[in-house]
Short mmCIF file of C-alpha atoms in Angstrom, two decimals:
data_model
loop_
_atom_site.label_atom_id
_atom_site.label_comp_id
_atom_site.label_asym_id
_atom_site.label_seq_id
_atom_site.Cartn_x
_atom_site.Cartn_y
_atom_site.Cartn_z
CA MET A 1 82.24 71.22 82.28
CA VAL A 2 85.06 69.64 80.17
CA SER A 3 86.82 72.86 78.91
CA THR A 4 86.11 74.44 82.55
CA LYS A 5 88.07 71.24 84.40
CA ARG A 6 91.02 71.74 81.69
CA LYS A 7 91.69 75.27 82.46
CA SER A 8 91.82 74.51 85.98
CA SER A 9 94.21 71.74 85.68
CA GLU A 10 96.04 74.14 83.14
CA MET A 11 96.09 76.70 86.01
CA VAL A 12 97.23 74.09 88.24
CA GLU A 13 100.07 73.04 86.05
CA GLU A 14 101.20 76.21 85.70
CA GLU A 15 101.23 77.67 89.62
CA PRO A 16 104.56 76.36 90.26
CA LYS A 17 106.00 77.98 87.52
CA GLN A 18 105.22 81.11 88.59
CA LYS A 19 106.33 80.68 92.04
CA LYS A 20 109.71 79.47 91.34
CA ILE A 21 112.36 81.51 91.87
CA PRO A 22 114.97 82.27 88.98
CA VAL A 23 118.21 80.84 89.67
CA LEU A 24 121.90 82.26 88.44
CA PRO A 25 123.79 80.27 85.59
CA TRP A 26 127.05 79.88 88.66
CA MET A 27 124.32 78.37 91.05
CA ARG A 28 123.08 75.64 89.13
CA ALA A 29 126.16 73.60 88.77
CA PRO A 30 127.57 74.14 92.45
CA ILE A 31 130.33 71.64 93.46
CA ASN A 32 129.65 68.54 95.55
CA VAL A 33 131.11 69.05 98.89
CA ASN A 34 129.98 65.69 99.77
CA LEU A 35 132.32 64.32 97.32
CA ILE A 36 134.97 65.56 98.84
CA GLU A 37 136.72 63.49 101.76
CA ASP A 38 139.24 64.44 104.69
CA ILE A 39 142.67 64.49 104.14
CA LEU A 40 145.83 64.66 106.49
CA LEU A 41 147.25 67.98 106.93
CA GLU A 42 150.88 66.43 106.12
CA HIS A 43 148.86 65.33 102.59
CA VAL A 44 147.67 69.41 102.04
CA PRO A 45 149.50 70.61 98.90
CA GLY A 46 151.22 73.42 99.47
CA LEU A 47 150.48 74.28 103.29
CA ASP A 48 152.77 76.00 105.42
CA PRO A 49 154.76 74.27 107.79
CA ARG A 50 154.07 76.69 110.80
CA LEU A 51 150.97 76.58 109.72
CA VAL A 52 150.71 73.07 110.49
CA GLU A 53 152.77 73.13 113.81
CA ALA A 54 150.05 76.52 114.59
CA LEU A 55 147.02 73.91 113.72
CA SER A 56 148.55 71.25 115.72
CA ASN A 57 148.70 73.97 119.20
CA ILE A 58 145.35 74.42 118.48
CA ASN A 59 144.31 70.60 119.47
CA GLU A 60 146.87 67.69 119.27
CA ASN A 61 144.05 66.06 117.82
CA PHE A 62 143.58 68.17 114.76
CA THR A 63 145.43 65.90 111.87
CA THR A 64 143.35 66.52 109.12
CA LEU A 65 140.80 68.73 106.74
CA TYR A 66 137.27 68.59 107.01
CA PRO A 67 135.62 68.40 102.94
CA ILE A 68 135.07 72.00 103.31
CA GLN A 69 138.30 73.09 104.52
CA TYR A 70 140.07 71.16 101.64
CA ALA A 71 137.31 72.18 99.07
CA VAL A 72 138.04 76.02 99.43
CA TRP A 73 141.62 74.97 99.61
CA LYS A 74 141.92 73.87 96.52
CA GLN A 75 140.31 76.58 94.72
CA THR A 76 142.32 79.20 96.37
CA ILE A 77 145.98 78.11 97.51
CA GLY A 78 145.83 75.07 95.22
CA PRO A 79 145.06 75.20 91.40
CA GLY A 80 142.21 77.77 91.91
CA GLN A 81 145.14 80.22 93.12
CA PHE A 82 141.76 82.98 93.66
CA GLU A 83 140.90 83.12 90.19
CA ARG A 84 137.03 83.08 91.15
CA ASP A 85 135.34 84.66 93.93
CA LEU A 86 133.22 81.45 96.35
CA CYS A 87 130.28 81.10 97.49
CA ILE A 88 129.98 78.44 100.21
CA HIS A 89 126.44 76.92 101.64
CA SER A 90 127.36 74.16 104.01
CA PRO A 91 125.85 73.23 107.64
CA THR A 92 126.88 74.96 111.19
CA GLY A 93 129.96 72.87 112.58
CA SER A 94 131.88 71.80 109.23
CA GLY A 95 134.38 73.98 109.27
CA LYS A 96 133.56 76.93 107.28
CA THR A 97 135.44 79.58 109.33
CA LEU A 98 139.23 77.55 109.39
CA SER A 99 138.06 76.88 105.11
CA TYR A 100 138.68 80.53 104.56
CA ALA A 101 141.15 81.34 107.26
CA LEU A 102 143.29 79.04 106.22
CA PRO A 103 144.06 80.14 102.73
CA ILE A 104 144.05 84.10 103.67
CA VAL A 105 146.60 83.32 106.49
CA GLN A 106 148.83 81.34 104.23
CA SER A 107 148.70 84.23 101.13
CA LEU A 108 149.00 87.18 103.46
CA SER A 109 152.25 85.80 104.33
CA THR A 110 154.15 85.97 101.34
CA ARG A 111 154.46 89.58 101.68
CA ASN A 112 155.42 91.32 104.53
CA VAL A 113 153.94 94.36 104.84
CA ARG A 114 151.49 95.54 108.02
CA ARG A 115 148.66 96.79 106.03
CA LEU A 116 144.67 96.53 106.79
CA ARG A 117 144.38 93.28 103.59
CA ALA A 118 141.91 91.07 104.39
CA LEU A 119 138.24 92.09 106.38
CA VAL A 120 136.05 89.65 107.65
CA VAL A 121 132.56 90.77 108.48
CA LEU A 122 129.73 89.05 110.94
CA PRO A 123 126.28 89.73 111.27
CA SER A 124 125.25 90.52 115.44
CA ARG A 125 127.17 91.36 118.22
CA ASP A 126 125.85 88.11 119.42
CA LEU A 127 128.11 86.48 117.12
CA ALA A 128 130.89 89.22 117.83
CA VAL A 129 131.01 89.21 121.23
CA GLN A 130 132.23 84.87 121.20
CA ILE A 131 134.39 86.28 119.07
CA ARG A 132 136.52 88.56 121.71
CA LEU A 133 135.98 85.78 124.09
CA ARG A 134 138.12 83.58 121.86
CA THR A 135 135.54 81.27 120.60
CA LEU A 136 134.96 81.75 116.73
CA VAL A 137 136.10 83.59 114.50
CA LYS A 138 138.79 85.95 115.55
CA SER A 139 140.16 82.93 117.91
CA VAL A 140 140.65 81.15 114.76
CA PHE A 141 142.84 83.50 112.94
CA GLU A 142 144.82 84.58 116.13
CA SER A 143 145.29 80.50 116.70
CA ILE A 144 146.87 80.81 113.34
CA ALA A 145 148.13 83.80 112.32
CA PRO A 146 151.15 84.68 114.60
CA ALA A 147 152.96 81.64 113.33
CA VAL A 148 153.42 83.56 109.96
CA GLY A 149 153.61 87.12 111.28
CA LEU A 150 150.23 88.75 110.90
CA THR A 151 148.11 90.30 113.21
CA VAL A 152 144.30 90.15 114.00
CA GLY A 153 142.08 92.94 115.23
CA SER A 154 138.45 93.25 116.16
CA ALA A 155 135.85 96.05 115.68
CA ILE A 156 132.65 94.64 117.04
CA GLY A 157 131.06 96.42 119.54
CA GLY A 158 130.24 96.72 123.01
CA LYS A 159 131.17 98.58 126.25
CA GLY A 160 135.10 98.96 125.60
CA LYS A 161 136.49 102.51 124.82
CA MET A 162 136.28 103.75 121.04
CA SER A 163 139.84 105.19 122.15
CA ASP A 164 141.25 101.44 122.61
CA GLU A 165 139.82 99.73 119.53
CA ILE A 166 141.52 102.58 117.34
CA ALA A 167 144.76 102.24 119.22
CA GLN A 168 144.62 98.53 118.07
CA LEU A 169 143.68 99.43 114.96
CA ILE A 170 146.03 102.30 113.81
CA LYS A 171 149.57 102.75 115.28
CA ARG A 172 152.05 106.05 114.77
CA PRO A 173 155.64 104.98 113.59
CA GLU A 174 158.18 106.02 115.75
CA LEU A 175 160.61 108.75 113.61
CA GLU A 176 164.37 107.85 113.37
CA ALA A 177 166.27 110.26 114.71
CA GLY A 178 167.14 112.79 111.64
CA VAL A 179 164.40 111.54 109.34
CA TRP A 180 162.31 114.60 108.41
CA TYR A 181 158.39 114.56 110.07
CA ASP A 182 155.86 113.42 107.11
CA PRO A 183 152.61 113.72 108.40
CA GLU A 184 151.31 111.51 105.21
CA LYS A 185 153.17 108.79 107.02
CA GLU A 186 152.11 109.36 110.04
CA LEU A 187 149.25 106.77 110.53
CA GLU A 188 149.29 103.24 109.72
CA SER A 189 147.70 99.86 110.12
CA GLY A 190 148.39 97.67 113.28
CA VAL A 191 146.62 94.77 112.06
CA ASP A 192 146.74 92.26 108.81
CA ILE A 193 143.20 90.89 109.09
CA LEU A 194 140.40 92.22 110.75
CA VAL A 195 136.94 91.04 112.00
CA ALA A 196 134.09 93.68 112.31
CA THR A 197 130.49 94.12 112.65
CA PRO A 198 128.63 96.30 110.25
CA GLY A 199 127.59 99.34 112.88
CA LYS A 200 131.81 99.23 113.83
CA LEU A 201 133.12 99.10 110.90
CA MET A 202 130.82 101.69 108.80
CA ASN A 203 132.31 104.18 112.27
CA HIS A 204 135.75 103.55 110.95
CA ILE A 205 135.70 104.27 107.65
CA LYS A 206 133.46 107.51 109.09
CA THR A 207 135.36 108.81 111.40
CA THR A 208 138.76 106.77 112.27
CA LYS A 209 141.95 109.24 111.10
CA GLY A 210 144.26 107.13 109.00
CA PHE A 211 141.72 103.85 108.72
CA THR A 212 141.43 102.48 105.10
CA LEU A 213 140.37 99.86 103.29
CA GLU A 214 142.23 100.88 100.37
CA HIS A 215 144.66 98.06 100.41
CA LEU A 216 142.02 95.05 101.17
CA GLN A 217 142.82 91.96 99.19
CA PHE A 218 139.90 89.47 100.62
CA LEU A 219 136.75 90.12 101.84
CA VAL A 220 135.05 87.27 103.80
CA VAL A 221 130.78 87.89 104.80
CA ASP A 222 129.55 84.91 106.97
CA GLU A 223 126.21 84.32 107.26
CA ILE A 224 125.82 86.01 104.10
CA ASP A 225 121.76 85.90 104.00
CA LYS A 226 121.36 88.55 106.99
CA LEU A 227 123.66 90.87 106.21
CA LEU A 228 121.71 90.93 102.47
CA GLY A 229 119.27 92.96 104.42
CA GLU A 230 118.23 96.42 103.62
CA GLU A 231 119.65 97.60 107.02
CA TYR A 232 123.17 96.87 105.94
CA GLN A 233 123.44 98.00 102.04
CA ASP A 234 124.99 100.70 103.63
CA PHE A 235 128.02 98.67 105.09
CA LEU A 236 127.94 96.66 101.66
CA ARG A 237 128.16 99.54 99.41
CA ALA A 238 130.96 101.18 101.66
CA VAL A 239 132.93 98.37 101.11
CA LEU A 240 132.43 97.45 97.12
CA LEU A 241 132.99 101.51 96.81
CA LEU A 242 136.48 101.86 98.96
CA THR A 243 137.75 98.83 97.32
CA ARG A 244 138.06 99.67 93.67
CA SER A 245 140.77 100.41 92.13
CA ASP A 246 139.86 100.61 88.51
CA GLU A 247 140.45 104.17 87.38
CA GLU A 248 137.25 104.17 84.94
CA HIS A 249 135.08 104.44 88.44
CA GLN A 250 137.34 107.07 90.31
CA PHE A 251 134.60 109.95 89.15
CA SER A 252 131.24 107.27 90.87
CA HIS A 253 133.08 106.91 93.81
CA MET A 254 133.50 110.15 94.77
CA ARG A 255 130.30 110.84 94.28
CA ALA A 256 129.09 107.68 96.40
CA SER A 257 131.36 108.27 99.01
CA GLN A 258 130.15 111.79 99.44
CA SER A 259 126.74 110.74 99.47
CA LEU A 260 127.50 108.18 102.18
CA PHE A 261 130.07 109.48 104.33
CA GLY A 262 129.09 113.06 103.68
CA PRO A 263 131.84 115.51 104.31
CA LEU A 264 133.41 113.47 107.52
CA ARG A 265 136.45 113.31 106.42
CA THR A 266 138.05 112.84 102.59
CA ILE A 267 138.89 109.42 101.47
CA ARG A 268 141.93 108.94 99.66
CA ARG A 269 143.17 106.22 97.29
CA SER A 270 146.68 105.22 96.50
CA GLY A 271 147.09 105.53 93.10
CA ASN A 272 146.07 102.74 90.44
CA GLU A 273 146.83 100.29 93.09
CA ARG A 274 145.95 99.26 96.86
CA GLY A 275 148.89 100.80 98.33
CA PHE A 276 152.14 98.56 97.03
CA LYS A 277 153.51 101.15 94.43
CA GLY A 278 155.24 99.95 90.72
CA LYS A 279 153.25 96.47 91.20
CA SER A 280 149.82 95.76 89.84
CA SER A 281 147.09 95.54 92.27
CA PRO A 282 145.46 92.39 93.47
CA ARG A 283 141.72 91.68 92.69
CA LEU A 284 139.94 91.86 95.67
CA VAL A 285 138.99 88.14 96.20
CA LYS A 286 135.52 87.43 98.10
CA MET A 287 134.15 84.63 99.69
CA VAL A 288 130.47 84.88 101.30
CA LEU A 289 129.15 81.67 104.07
CA SER A 290 125.87 80.45 105.37
CA ALA A 291 124.28 77.37 106.37
CA THR A 292 121.06 78.68 104.42
CA LEU A 293 121.93 80.15 101.45
CA THR A 294 119.78 82.34 99.84
CA GLN A 295 119.69 81.93 95.57
CA SER A 296 117.54 85.55 95.03
CA PRO A 297 119.55 87.17 91.96
CA SER A 298 118.65 90.28 93.23
CA LYS A 299 120.14 89.69 96.34
CA LEU A 300 123.15 87.90 95.29
CA SER A 301 123.88 90.80 92.17
CA LYS A 302 124.66 93.32 94.96
CA LEU A 303 128.13 91.30 96.11
CA ASP A 304 129.19 92.36 92.33
CA LEU A 305 130.91 88.41 92.24
CA HIS A 306 133.78 88.12 89.82
CA HIS A 307 133.20 84.47 87.42
CA PRO A 308 132.14 82.89 91.56
CA LEU A 309 132.32 79.26 92.15
CA PHE A 310 129.39 77.64 94.18
CA LEU A 311 130.56 74.99 96.85
CA SER A 312 127.54 73.64 98.38
CA THR A 313 126.58 70.56 100.36
CA GLY A 314 122.73 70.47 99.28
CA ARG A 315 119.81 73.21 99.65
CA TYR A 316 119.81 72.41 103.28
CA LYS A 317 121.67 69.56 105.53
CA LEU A 318 121.61 68.74 109.00
CA PRO A 319 124.49 67.33 110.34
CA ASP A 320 125.65 63.56 110.41
CA LYS A 321 125.11 62.53 113.35
CA LEU A 322 122.36 64.41 114.68
CA GLN A 323 119.16 62.22 115.93
CA LEU A 324 116.34 63.74 116.12
CA PHE A 325 112.87 63.36 117.96
CA LYS A 326 109.24 64.67 118.59
CA LEU A 327 107.33 65.10 121.58
CA THR A 328 103.50 66.06 121.04
CA CYS A 329 101.81 67.22 124.58
CA GLU A 330 98.89 69.52 125.31
CA VAL A 331 99.89 72.94 125.47
CA LYS A 332 99.24 73.57 129.13
CA SER A 333 101.13 70.76 130.11
CA LYS A 334 104.28 71.68 127.99
CA PRO A 335 106.14 73.51 130.71
CA LEU A 336 106.20 69.81 132.80
CA TYR A 337 107.05 67.57 129.97
CA LEU A 338 110.14 69.70 129.21
CA ALA A 339 111.15 69.61 132.73
CA ALA A 340 110.38 65.73 133.04
CA LEU A 341 112.61 65.66 129.50
CA LEU A 342 115.95 67.79 131.12
CA HIS A 343 115.71 65.59 134.17
CA GLU A 344 116.13 62.81 131.63
CA LEU A 345 118.57 64.35 130.36
CA LYS A 346 120.65 64.34 133.53
CA GLY A 347 121.64 68.04 133.37
CA GLU A 348 123.69 67.45 130.06
CA GLN A 349 124.65 70.45 128.34
CA SER A 350 121.48 71.66 126.53
CA VAL A 351 120.30 74.58 124.86
CA VAL A 352 116.05 75.31 124.84
CA PHE A 353 114.48 77.40 122.36
CA ALA A 354 111.17 79.76 123.43
CA LYS A 355 109.42 81.82 120.74
CA SER A 356 110.74 84.98 122.08
CA LYS A 357 112.76 87.21 124.65
CA ASP A 358 109.40 87.16 126.55
CA SER A 359 108.27 83.62 126.63
CA THR A 360 112.43 82.69 126.75
CA HIS A 361 112.42 84.97 130.19
CA GLU A 362 109.17 83.14 131.63
CA LEU A 363 110.04 79.56 130.22
CA CYS A 364 113.20 80.21 132.60
CA THR A 365 111.18 81.25 135.73
CA MET A 366 109.08 78.51 135.45
CA LEU A 367 112.11 75.83 135.30
CA ASN A 368 113.09 76.93 138.03
CA CYS A 369 109.99 76.82 140.30
CA PHE A 370 110.17 72.85 139.72
CA ASP A 371 113.82 73.08 141.45
CA LEU A 372 115.43 70.85 139.18
CA PRO A 373 119.01 69.43 140.23
CA PHE A 374 120.81 71.57 137.84
CA LYS A 375 121.39 75.15 136.61
CA ILE A 376 119.27 76.48 134.09
CA LYS A 377 119.33 80.45 133.31
CA GLU A 378 118.33 82.14 130.03
CA TYR A 379 120.06 83.92 127.12
CA SER A 380 118.11 86.60 125.11
CA ALA A 381 118.16 90.08 123.74
CA PHE A 382 116.20 90.64 127.03
CA GLN A 383 119.29 91.01 129.05
CA PRO A 384 122.28 93.36 129.27
CA GLN A 385 125.24 92.25 126.56
CA SER A 386 127.10 91.88 129.98
CA LEU A 387 125.13 89.57 131.73
CA ARG A 388 124.90 87.65 128.41
CA SER A 389 128.40 87.50 127.96
CA LYS A 390 128.84 86.04 131.49
CA THR A 391 126.21 83.61 131.01
CA LEU A 392 127.41 82.24 127.66
CA GLU A 393 130.55 82.20 129.71
CA LYS A 394 129.55 79.77 132.13
CA PHE A 395 127.63 78.01 129.89
CA ARG A 396 130.69 77.33 128.01
CA GLU A 397 132.48 76.57 131.08
CA GLY A 398 129.94 73.93 132.38
CA LYS A 399 128.63 76.15 135.60
CA ILE A 400 125.63 76.00 133.79
CA GLN A 401 123.93 73.14 132.19
CA VAL A 402 120.69 74.27 130.55
CA LEU A 403 120.42 77.88 128.44
CA ILE A 404 117.17 79.17 127.72
CA ALA A 405 117.63 81.00 124.55
CA SER A 406 115.63 82.94 121.97
CA ASP A 407 116.71 83.02 118.06
CA ALA A 408 119.13 85.47 119.13
CA MET A 409 121.44 82.69 119.62
CA THR A 410 121.13 80.86 116.76
CA ARG A 411 123.59 82.30 113.69
CA GLY A 412 126.98 81.50 114.06
CA MET A 413 127.05 80.72 118.26
CA ASP A 414 129.90 77.86 118.86
CA VAL A 415 129.73 76.55 122.17
CA ALA A 416 131.64 73.36 122.18
CA GLY A 417 130.04 70.05 124.20
CA VAL A 418 125.89 70.81 123.55
CA ARG A 419 124.68 67.53 123.09
CA ASN A 420 121.40 68.63 123.09
CA VAL A 421 118.76 71.18 121.13
CA ILE A 422 115.21 71.60 122.06
CA ASN A 423 112.56 73.41 120.48
CA TYR A 424 110.30 74.03 123.09
CA ALA A 425 108.22 76.65 120.36
CA MET A 426 108.57 74.64 116.72
CA PRO A 427 110.33 76.58 114.25
CA PHE A 428 108.05 77.65 111.30
CA HIS A 429 110.91 77.94 108.90
CA VAL A 430 113.57 75.30 107.83
CA ARG A 431 116.03 77.89 108.47
CA THR A 432 115.54 78.03 111.84
CA TYR A 433 115.77 75.11 112.47
CA ILE A 434 118.61 73.97 110.49
CA HIS A 435 120.55 76.58 112.89
CA ARG A 436 119.18 76.40 116.29
CA ALA A 437 119.85 72.03 115.20
CA GLY A 438 123.30 73.36 114.44
CA ARG A 439 124.25 74.32 118.07
CA THR A 440 124.67 70.32 118.52
CA ALA A 441 126.23 67.33 116.54
CA ARG A 442 129.56 69.98 115.38
CA ALA A 443 132.59 68.82 113.94
CA GLY A 444 131.89 65.13 113.72
CA ASN A 445 130.48 64.91 117.14
CA SER A 446 127.20 63.31 118.12
CA GLY A 447 123.86 65.12 119.27
CA HIS A 448 119.83 65.25 119.69
CA CYS A 449 117.18 67.77 118.94
CA PHE A 450 113.86 67.40 120.24
CA THR A 451 110.89 68.90 118.98
CA PHE A 452 107.43 69.73 121.41
CA LEU A 453 105.11 69.65 118.84
CA ALA A 454 100.93 70.26 119.81
CA ARG A 455 98.91 68.54 117.96
CA ASN A 456 97.69 70.48 115.19
CA GLN A 457 101.54 71.58 114.44
CA VAL A 458 102.68 67.77 113.59
CA VAL A 459 101.71 67.60 110.29
CA GLU A 460 103.38 71.26 109.56
CA PHE A 461 106.52 69.61 110.91
CA LYS A 462 106.52 67.06 108.94
CA LYS A 463 106.85 69.31 105.90
CA LEU A 464 109.65 71.15 107.25
CA LEU A 465 111.29 67.54 107.60
CA LYS A 466 111.02 67.08 104.21
CA GLU A 467 112.69 70.04 103.09
CA VAL A 468 115.70 68.92 104.72
CA ASP A 469 115.52 65.60 103.16
CA LYS A 470 114.20 63.24 106.39
CA ASP A 471 111.13 61.59 105.58
CA SER A 472 110.39 61.00 109.54
CA CYS A 473 111.47 61.92 113.04
CA SER A 474 111.16 59.29 115.77
CA VAL A 475 109.16 59.80 119.08
CA HIS A 476 110.72 60.40 122.12
CA ASN A 477 108.39 59.20 125.17
CA VAL A 478 109.54 61.12 129.06
CA PRO A 479 110.00 57.99 131.39
CA GLU A 480 106.93 57.58 133.39
CA ASP A 481 108.37 57.98 136.65
CA ILE A 482 110.25 61.03 135.98
CA PHE A 483 106.81 62.25 134.84
CA GLU A 484 104.84 61.34 137.71
CA LYS A 485 107.18 62.83 140.29
CA LEU A 486 107.10 65.90 138.56
CA SER A 487 103.67 65.83 138.35
CA SER A 488 103.12 66.19 141.68
CA VAL A 489 104.97 69.00 142.41
CA TYR A 490 103.43 70.76 139.02
CA ASP A 491 100.72 72.83 141.00
CA SER A 492 103.21 74.33 143.43
CA ALA A 493 105.49 75.28 140.81
CA LYS A 494 102.75 77.01 138.57
CA GLN A 495 101.62 79.00 142.00
CA LYS A 496 105.09 79.58 142.94
CA TYR A 497 105.95 81.12 139.08
CA LYS A 498 102.90 83.69 139.61
CA GLU A 499 104.61 84.42 142.89
CA CYS A 500 107.80 85.04 141.10
CA MET A 501 106.00 87.10 138.13
CA GLN A 502 103.63 89.12 140.05
CA GLN A 503 107.29 90.17 142.41
CA GLU A 504 108.69 91.22 138.57
CA LYS A 505 105.84 93.27 137.90
CA PHE A 506 105.45 95.12 141.25
CA LYS A 507 109.55 95.77 141.28
CA LYS A 508 108.82 97.46 137.54
CA ARG A 509 106.40 99.49 138.28
CA ARG A 510 107.88 100.55 141.33
CA GLN A 511 111.20 101.20 139.50
CA MET A 512 109.18 103.28 136.96
CA ASN A 513 107.38 105.29 139.47
CA PHE A 514 111.12 106.32 141.14
CA GLN A 515 112.15 107.23 137.33
CA SER A 516 109.07 109.18 137.28
CA SER A 517 109.79 111.55 140.35
CA ARG A 518 112.58 111.96 139.68
CA ALA A 519 112.40 113.38 136.59
CA SER A 520 109.62 115.82 138.25
CA GLU A 521 112.00 116.63 140.46
CA GLY A 522 114.60 117.48 137.71
CA SER A 523 112.26 119.54 135.69
CA MET A 524 111.04 121.45 138.92
CA GLU A 525 114.54 122.31 139.95
CA ILE A 526 114.81 123.88 136.30
CA SER A 527 111.50 125.95 136.71
CA GLN A 528 112.94 127.47 139.99
CA GLU A 529 116.19 128.21 138.50
CA VAL A 530 113.98 130.14 135.23
CA GLU A 531 112.13 131.99 137.87
#
């Protein structure tokens, strides 16, 4: 008996060691960004006065750099001088975008040549659509780059014509009188900085004549966790291969490029450096960022980082001015409690997270059956992209007060002024919780995060909070008068919801029948033509 207990005890002690994920050496001693204080723009060493003015034009109250922004500045324009690649782990809303945009723009401004020299890659079209609406990465670059003579472009998908995008990226130089036509110089880059999604980037690499990464000096990969997935591996390998300048890799580069791109077009290099003949090639500087950074050695090794420096605010961290609340109720009463909570918040800008795209639509339909005194709309992959864009813009403008969203909303979305995040469906992973909660309390503002729990989820939620260093979460009770008022119409709201869903099913069935009949008519016409 004694020996058995001893063995079981030893097994229990060894189990955590087996589950422990190895950490790369450079990640063991990160620079703690929390120890760095804000710094006034006028005190930032080496900052171009033109950029100071551009930052002030963004917002007259913009007078300081946040800790993560100053930390990156010191490692790039400051003493660091881009000597090492940067791996940045910082919560949403902490100013990560400007942290890399500012030093990249300042560095590129020192050389007056139009080449694609900086590439920022983002993981999803939802994130990219916001860029087009000038609320994320491209808008940040566009706010400061023109001040020093740089041009910003985008390759983010959507319904726009491919030809319009190509016209933006590639320019045909005007020939001067008497100058002999040189086909090798026919095409040149129209942008210095490109913001892209992987799919569109690969399309241009494969098919767009004149598009090249051979001059690239900076590669930024935002939300790197998602982009390290298997579906994005072609993009990552392509960029790293096409920006190598050392001759010892040329043979492997040609072989790999053939396997990646096939015979679509020949990929040319410009000698021993990226487009600046007679001068040494600057090293390709990589900066990778995420609010929930992976520590997997196998994944991070794919980035081929050069003596990486790890800047971190901690494993998982919520915004400083975020208040957390929980509401425990029966599952069948959740719509009622949610309607009461939204009524209590009096139309404050709120994002409600449902479990999936289908539940997002159903929940939005149910809430609208309560006839609450503010606008509620859904935002999910269930909708076409054009409708999502319009909904998001109206929400941003305050024309919609409550947005019901699926997790397509969580990564990188930036909507200023969101006061409340409501987890109608409890997130089961701390990363999901971090990204959802990060939609509010951004850039030093305050915000609230409410989480609905069933009785059997209380313990699990407590464990999740411990991962973000929270020992407790305040209990929120909906005011009784609001709850009773909405309880009286709950039954009629449920009946109205059932009727709405039945009408939708009927419309879908009728549409399917119509499409089926059109298809059969088409096949009959083809048969008659054949006869």
